[in-house]
Amino acid sequence: MENPPINSDPAARIRTLLAAIAADDAWRRYLSEYAPPSVPEICAALEAVETHGAASLLAQVAAVDLVWPSFRHLPVETAERAADRVVSLLGSAARWWTNHDAGCGAVNGLTPLFDSLLAGTDGEHFTLALQIADD
């Protein structure tokens, strides 16, 4: 069964996280005029991901730098184990979304910087992996 489009609850949680990042002193210099997209704009920017593909995308967001792909934030094995565990904890009925456009390989940015996101929920628990790069 195909994963449905994102609804307002996970999108609102994503918006809350983006607002917290924008308010953080460390990021304010890069995001000084930034206001997170509205919930409907976030819904429009995200695409559904099948549960069986969520772990590999989660491991990629956790391990691979957006700007310097040869740089690793985590060893690949560590990222894969953590991603498998998160996907397993949410279960096979979880719903997943990303800002990666599967059709062309591009990313629908949610910030004016480089960003990559994967969000998932089982209806009770929510997980979000977000990588933002300033160059």
PDB file of C-alpha atoms in Angstrom:
ATOM      1  CA  MET A   1       0.000   0.000   0.000  1.00  0.00           C
ATOM      2  CA  GLU A   2       1.341   3.424  -0.932  1.00  0.00           C
ATOM      3  CA  ASN A   3       2.173   5.897   1.817  1.00  0.00           C
ATOM      4  CA  PRO A   4      -0.421   8.754   1.915  1.00  0.00           C
ATOM      5  CA  PRO A   5       0.532  12.433   1.590  1.00  0.00           C
ATOM      6  CA  ILE A   6       1.689  14.114   4.778  1.00  0.00           C
ATOM      7  CA  ASN A   7      -1.022  15.658   6.914  1.00  0.00           C
ATOM      8  CA  SER A   8      -0.940  18.716   9.135  1.00  0.00           C
ATOM      9  CA  ASP A   9       0.154  17.014  12.397  1.00  0.00           C
ATOM     10  CA  PRO A  10       3.614  15.819  11.250  1.00  0.00           C
ATOM     11  CA  ALA A  11       4.012  18.968   9.141  1.00  0.00           C
ATOM     12  CA  ALA A  12       3.267  21.135  12.201  1.00  0.00           C
ATOM     13  CA  ARG A  13       5.932  19.243  14.170  1.00  0.00           C
ATOM     14  CA  ILE A  14       8.429  19.851  11.372  1.00  0.00           C
ATOM     15  CA  ARG A  15       7.526  23.555  11.357  1.00  0.00           C
ATOM     16  CA  THR A  16       8.070  23.733  15.128  1.00  0.00           C
ATOM     17  CA  LEU A  17      11.555  22.239  14.739  1.00  0.00           C
ATOM     18  CA  LEU A  18      12.430  24.639  11.892  1.00  0.00           C
ATOM     19  CA  ALA A  19      11.280  27.585  14.052  1.00  0.00           C
ATOM     20  CA  ALA A  20      13.467  26.382  16.945  1.00  0.00           C
ATOM     21  CA  ILE A  21      16.460  26.140  14.625  1.00  0.00           C
ATOM     22  CA  ALA A  22      15.833  29.632  13.258  1.00  0.00           C
ATOM     23  CA  ALA A  23      15.671  30.998  16.813  1.00  0.00           C
ATOM     24  CA  ASP A  24      18.890  29.265  17.895  1.00  0.00           C
ATOM     25  CA  ASP A  25      21.842  31.643  18.299  1.00  0.00           C
ATOM     26  CA  ALA A  26      24.179  29.375  16.324  1.00  0.00           C
ATOM     27  CA  TRP A  27      21.905  29.397  13.279  1.00  0.00           C
ATOM     28  CA  ARG A  28      20.532  32.954  13.496  1.00  0.00           C
ATOM     29  CA  ARG A  29      23.422  34.414  11.474  1.00  0.00           C
ATOM     30  CA  TYR A  30      22.576  32.076   8.563  1.00  0.00           C
ATOM     31  CA  LEU A  31      18.807  32.343   8.954  1.00  0.00           C
ATOM     32  CA  SER A  32      18.391  35.943  10.112  1.00  0.00           C
ATOM     33  CA  GLU A  33      15.337  36.749   7.977  1.00  0.00           C
ATOM     34  CA  TYR A  34      14.045  33.177   7.811  1.00  0.00           C
ATOM     35  CA  ALA A  35      10.536  32.207   8.801  1.00  0.00           C
ATOM     36  CA  PRO A  36       9.630  28.539   8.477  1.00  0.00           C
ATOM     37  CA  PRO A  37       7.232  27.637   5.682  1.00  0.00           C
ATOM     38  CA  SER A  38       3.580  27.341   6.600  1.00  0.00           C
ATOM     39  CA  VAL A  39       2.139  23.910   7.374  1.00  0.00           C
ATOM     40  CA  PRO A  40       0.485  23.725   3.904  1.00  0.00           C
ATOM     41  CA  GLU A  41       3.812  24.674   2.252  1.00  0.00           C
ATOM     42  CA  ILE A  42       5.604  21.941   4.219  1.00  0.00           C
ATOM     43  CA  CYS A  43       2.933  19.443   3.170  1.00  0.00           C
ATOM     44  CA  ALA A  44       3.485  20.452  -0.465  1.00  0.00           C
ATOM     45  CA  ALA A  45       7.291  20.104  -0.189  1.00  0.00           C
ATOM     46  CA  LEU A  46       7.268  16.567   1.198  1.00  0.00           C
ATOM     47  CA  GLU A  47       6.826  13.300  -0.644  1.00  0.00           C
ATOM     48  CA  ALA A  48       5.791   9.961   0.773  1.00  0.00           C
ATOM     49  CA  VAL A  49       8.442   7.272   1.231  1.00  0.00           C
ATOM     50  CA  GLU A  50       7.609   3.589   1.422  1.00  0.00           C
ATOM     51  CA  THR A  51       8.501   2.049   4.786  1.00  0.00           C
ATOM     52  CA  HIS A  52      10.924  -0.378   3.130  1.00  0.00           C
ATOM     53  CA  GLY A  53      12.937   2.593   1.795  1.00  0.00           C
ATOM     54  CA  ALA A  54      12.905   4.653   4.982  1.00  0.00           C
ATOM     55  CA  ALA A  55      15.914   3.017   6.675  1.00  0.00           C
ATOM     56  CA  SER A  56      18.300   3.587   3.773  1.00  0.00           C
ATOM     57  CA  LEU A  57      17.239   7.221   3.382  1.00  0.00           C
ATOM     58  CA  LEU A  58      17.468   7.779   7.143  1.00  0.00           C
ATOM     59  CA  ALA A  59      20.977   6.304   7.199  1.00  0.00           C
ATOM     60  CA  GLN A  60      21.962   8.574   4.309  1.00  0.00           C
ATOM     61  CA  VAL A  61      20.664  11.723   6.058  1.00  0.00           C
ATOM     62  CA  ALA A  62      22.509  10.699   9.227  1.00  0.00           C
ATOM     63  CA  ALA A  63      25.802   9.759   7.596  1.00  0.00           C
ATOM     64  CA  VAL A  64      26.426  11.679   4.369  1.00  0.00           C
ATOM     65  CA  ASP A  65      27.211  15.417   4.330  1.00  0.00           C
ATOM     66  CA  LEU A  66      24.999  17.392   1.939  1.00  0.00           C
ATOM     67  CA  VAL A  67      27.800  19.629   0.708  1.00  0.00           C
ATOM     68  CA  TRP A  68      30.777  17.266   0.918  1.00  0.00           C
ATOM     69  CA  PRO A  69      29.420  13.759   0.142  1.00  0.00           C
ATOM     70  CA  SER A  70      32.795  12.135   0.816  1.00  0.00           C
ATOM     71  CA  PHE A  71      32.633  13.433   4.420  1.00  0.00           C
ATOM     72  CA  ARG A  72      30.778  11.192   6.859  1.00  0.00           C
ATOM     73  CA  HIS A  73      28.979  12.512   9.949  1.00  0.00           C
ATOM     74  CA  LEU A  74      28.700   8.934  11.181  1.00  0.00           C
ATOM     75  CA  PRO A  75      30.321   5.725  10.030  1.00  0.00           C
ATOM     76  CA  VAL A  76      28.000   4.073   7.495  1.00  0.00           C
ATOM     77  CA  GLU A  77      27.535   0.965   9.672  1.00  0.00           C
ATOM     78  CA  THR A  78      26.576   3.061  12.705  1.00  0.00           C
ATOM     79  CA  ALA A  79      24.075   5.115  10.694  1.00  0.00           C
ATOM     80  CA  GLU A  80      22.564   1.967   9.162  1.00  0.00           C
ATOM     81  CA  ARG A  81      22.147   0.257  12.550  1.00  0.00           C
ATOM     82  CA  ALA A  82      20.524   3.346  14.067  1.00  0.00           C
ATOM     83  CA  ALA A  83      18.237   3.818  11.054  1.00  0.00           C
ATOM     84  CA  ASP A  84      17.170   0.162  11.070  1.00  0.00           C
ATOM     85  CA  ARG A  85      16.379   0.456  14.789  1.00  0.00           C
ATOM     86  CA  VAL A  86      14.291   3.621  14.378  1.00  0.00           C
ATOM     87  CA  VAL A  87      12.310   2.151  11.477  1.00  0.00           C
ATOM     88  CA  SER A  88      11.820  -1.086  13.429  1.00  0.00           C
ATOM     89  CA  LEU A  89      10.562   0.776  16.506  1.00  0.00           C
ATOM     90  CA  LEU A  90       7.951   2.675  14.488  1.00  0.00           C
ATOM     91  CA  GLY A  91       6.895  -0.543  12.769  1.00  0.00           C
ATOM     92  CA  SER A  92       5.767  -1.580   9.338  1.00  0.00           C
ATOM     93  CA  ALA A  93       2.585   0.500   9.501  1.00  0.00           C
ATOM     94  CA  ALA A  94       4.518   3.764  10.013  1.00  0.00           C
ATOM     95  CA  ARG A  95       4.202   6.549   7.470  1.00  0.00           C
ATOM     96  CA  TRP A  96       7.336   8.329   6.153  1.00  0.00           C
ATOM     97  CA  TRP A  97       8.006  11.528   4.192  1.00  0.00           C
ATOM     98  CA  THR A  98      11.018  13.331   2.774  1.00  0.00           C
ATOM     99  CA  ASN A  99      11.852  16.533   0.952  1.00  0.00           C
ATOM    100  CA  HIS A 100      13.781  14.488  -1.645  1.00  0.00           C
ATOM    101  CA  ASP A 101      11.991  14.562  -4.989  1.00  0.00           C
ATOM    102  CA  ALA A 102      12.126  10.952  -6.164  1.00  0.00           C
ATOM    103  CA  GLY A 103      11.334  11.910  -9.752  1.00  0.00           C
ATOM    104  CA  CYS A 104      14.359  14.084 -10.401  1.00  0.00           C
ATOM    105  CA  GLY A 105      16.636  13.484  -7.410  1.00  0.00           C
ATOM    106  CA  ALA A 106      16.451  17.106  -6.242  1.00  0.00           C
ATOM    107  CA  VAL A 107      15.601  18.297  -2.758  1.00  0.00           C
ATOM    108  CA  ASN A 108      12.631  20.578  -2.061  1.00  0.00           C
ATOM    109  CA  GLY A 109      14.361  22.845   0.434  1.00  0.00           C
ATOM    110  CA  LEU A 110      12.564  23.900   3.579  1.00  0.00           C
ATOM    111  CA  THR A 111      15.237  26.465   4.481  1.00  0.00           C
ATOM    112  CA  PRO A 112      17.271  28.908   2.372  1.00  0.00           C
ATOM    113  CA  LEU A 113      20.289  26.667   3.079  1.00  0.00           C
ATOM    114  CA  PHE A 114      20.963  23.098   1.961  1.00  0.00           C
ATOM    115  CA  ASP A 115      18.651  20.781   3.871  1.00  0.00           C
ATOM    116  CA  SER A 116      17.615  17.163   3.828  1.00  0.00           C
ATOM    117  CA  LEU A 117      14.755  15.737   5.875  1.00  0.00           C
ATOM    118  CA  LEU A 118      13.081  12.425   6.649  1.00  0.00           C
ATOM    119  CA  ALA A 119      10.103  12.244   9.008  1.00  0.00           C
ATOM    120  CA  GLY A 120       8.111   9.266  10.185  1.00  0.00           C
ATOM    121  CA  THR A 121       5.248   8.481  12.524  1.00  0.00           C
ATOM    122  CA  ASP A 122       3.296   5.487  13.715  1.00  0.00           C
ATOM    123  CA  GLY A 123       0.447   7.785  14.788  1.00  0.00           C
ATOM    124  CA  GLU A 124       1.723   8.009  18.358  1.00  0.00           C
ATOM    125  CA  HIS A 125       5.490   8.472  18.076  1.00  0.00           C
ATOM    126  CA  PHE A 126       7.270  10.835  15.696  1.00  0.00           C
ATOM    127  CA  THR A 127      10.842  10.863  14.431  1.00  0.00           C
ATOM    128  CA  LEU A 128      12.592  13.470  12.356  1.00  0.00           C
ATOM    129  CA  ALA A 129      16.062  13.496  10.856  1.00  0.00           C
ATOM    130  CA  LEU A 130      17.118  16.881   9.518  1.00  0.00           C
ATOM    131  CA  GLN A 131      20.484  17.910   8.157  1.00  0.00           C
ATOM    132  CA  ILE A 132      21.139  21.558   7.366  1.00  0.00           C
ATOM    133  CA  ALA A 133      24.377  22.783   5.799  1.00  0.00           C
ATOM    134  CA  ASP A 134      25.442  26.404   5.526  1.00  0.00           C
ATOM    135  CA  ASP A 135      27.708  25.983   2.485  1.00  0.00           C
TER     136      ASP A 135
END
